[in-house]
Coordinates of N, CA and C in Angstrom, one line a residue:
X11 N 16.4 -20.6 20.0 CA 16.4 -19.3 19.6 C 17.4 -18.5 20.8
X12 N 18.4 -17.4 20.2 CA 18.9 -16.5 20.7 C 18.6 -15.5 21.1
X13 N 19.3 -14.9 21.5 CA 18.8 -13.2 22.4 C 19.4 -12.5 21.0
X14 N 20.9 -13.0 20.8 CA 21.0 -12.1 19.2 C 19.0 -12.0 18.3
X15 N 19.9 -12.7 18.2 CA 18.8 -13.6 16.4 C 17.0 -13.2 17.3
X16 N 16.6 -12.5 18.5 CA 14.9 -12.7 19.1 C 15.3 -10.3 18.4
X17 N 16.6 -10.7 19.1 CA 16.4 -8.4 18.7 C 16.7 -8.7 16.8
X18 N 17.2 -9.5 16.1 CA 17.5 -8.4 15.3 C 16.1 -8.8 14.6
X19 N 15.5 -10.3 15.3 CA 14.3 -10.3 13.9 C 12.6 -9.1 14.5
X20 N 13.2 -9.1 16.2 CA 12.0 -7.8 16.4 C 12.8 -6.4 15.8
X21 N 14.4 -6.3 15.4 CA 14.6 -4.9 14.6 C 13.8 -5.3 13.5
X22 N 14.1 -6.4 12.2 CA 13.6 -6.5 11.3 C 11.6 -6.3 11.3
X23 N 10.8 -6.7 12.0 CA 9.4 -6.6 12.1 C 9.1 -5.1 12.0
X24 N 10.7 -4.1 12.7 CA 9.2 -2.3 13.1 C 10.2 -2.0 11.9
X25 N 11.4 -2.3 11.1 CA 11.9 -2.0 10.1 C 10.1 -2.3 8.7
X26 N 10.5 -3.3 9.2 CA 9.4 -3.8 7.8 C 8.0 -3.1 8.1
X27 N 7.5 -3.1 9.2 CA 6.4 -1.9 10.0 C 6.5 -0.2 9.8
X28 N 7.4 0.3 9.4 CA 7.7 1.3 9.5 C 7.6 1.8 7.3
X29 N 8.3 0.4 6.9 CA 8.3 0.9 6.1 C 6.5 0.8 5.1
X30 N 6.3 -0.8 5.2 CA 4.7 -0.4 4.9 C 4.2 0.7 5.3
X31 N 4.4 1.4 6.6 CA 3.2 2.5 7.1 C 3.7 3.5 5.8
X32 N 5.4 3.9 5.7 CA 5.5 5.2 4.8 C 5.3 4.7 3.3
X33 N 4.7 3.8 3.0 CA 3.9 3.3 1.9 C 2.7 3.7 1.7
X34 N 1.9 3.6 3.2 CA 0.5 3.4 3.2 C -0.8 4.7 2.4
X35 N 0.6 6.2 2.7 CA -0.5 7.0 1.4 C -0.5 6.5 -0.1
X36 N 0.9 6.6 -0.2 CA 1.5 6.2 -1.9 C 0.7 5.8 -2.4
X37 N 0.4 3.9 -1.5 CA -0.4 3.2 -1.7 C -2.1 3.4 -2.0
X38 N -2.4 4.7 -1.1 CA -3.8 4.5 -1.5 C -4.1 5.9 -1.9
X39 N -3.1 6.8 -2.5 CA -3.1 8.5 -3.6 C -3.7 7.4 -5.1
X40 N -2.9 5.8 -5.1 CA -3.1 5.0 -6.1 C -3.8 4.3 -6.7
X41 N -4.4 4.2 -5.0 CA -5.7 3.0 -5.1 C -7.1 4.4 -5.3
X42 N -6.7 5.1 -4.5 CA -8.1 6.1 -4.7 C -7.6 6.5 -6.8
X43 N -6.5 7.7 -7.9 CA -6.5 7.8 -9.1 C -7.2 6.7 -9.4
X44 N -7.0 5.2 -8.8 CA -7.4 4.1 -10.0 C -8.7 3.9 -9.8
X45 N -9.1 4.3 -9.0 CA -10.7 4.5 -8.1 C -11.9 5.6 -8.7
X46 N -10.9 6.7 -9.0 CA -11.9 7.6 -9.4 C -12.0 7.2 -11.3
X47 N -10.3 6.8 -11.6 CA -10.4 6.1 -13.1 C -11.9 5.5 -13.4
X48 N -12.1 4.2 -12.2 CA -13.0 4.1 -13.2 C -14.1 3.7 -12.7
X49 N -14.8 5.4 -11.8 CA -15.5 6.4 -12.3 C -16.0 6.7 -13.4
X50 N -14.8 7.6 -13.6 CA -15.3 8.2 -13.7 C -15.4 7.4 -15.4
X51 N -15.2 6.3 -16.0 CA -15.1 5.3 -17.0 C -16.4 4.5 -17.0
X52 N -17.0 4.6 -16.2 CA -18.6 4.0 -16.0 C -19.3 5.5 -15.9
X53 N -18.7 6.2 -15.5 CA -20.2 7.7 -15.9 C -20.0 7.7 -17.8
X54 N -18.7 7.6 -18.5 CA -18.8 8.6 -19.2 C -19.4 7.1 -21.1
X55 N -20.9 7.6 -21.3 CA -21.0 6.5 -21.7 C -20.0 5.8 -23.7
X56 N -19.2 7.3 -23.4 CA -18.9 6.8 -24.5 C -17.3 5.7 -24.1
X57 N -17.5 5.5 -23.3 CA -15.8 4.4 -22.8 C -16.7 2.9 -21.9
X58 N -17.6 3.4 -22.2 CA -17.9 1.5 -21.1 C -18.4 0.6 -21.9
X59 N -17.8 -0.2 -22.3 CA -18.2 -1.3 -22.5 C -18.4 -1.4 -23.9

């Protein structure tokens, strides 16, 4: 592997890591909303099964 390819790979990995870090709050919010919706559905006897 050449030095240029190594630098490019490291830069790409860093970009991916930053992208994932930026997406995490959104994913956490979606998971929280989904979890709350499931909890509400479980607590509501009208919508349960």
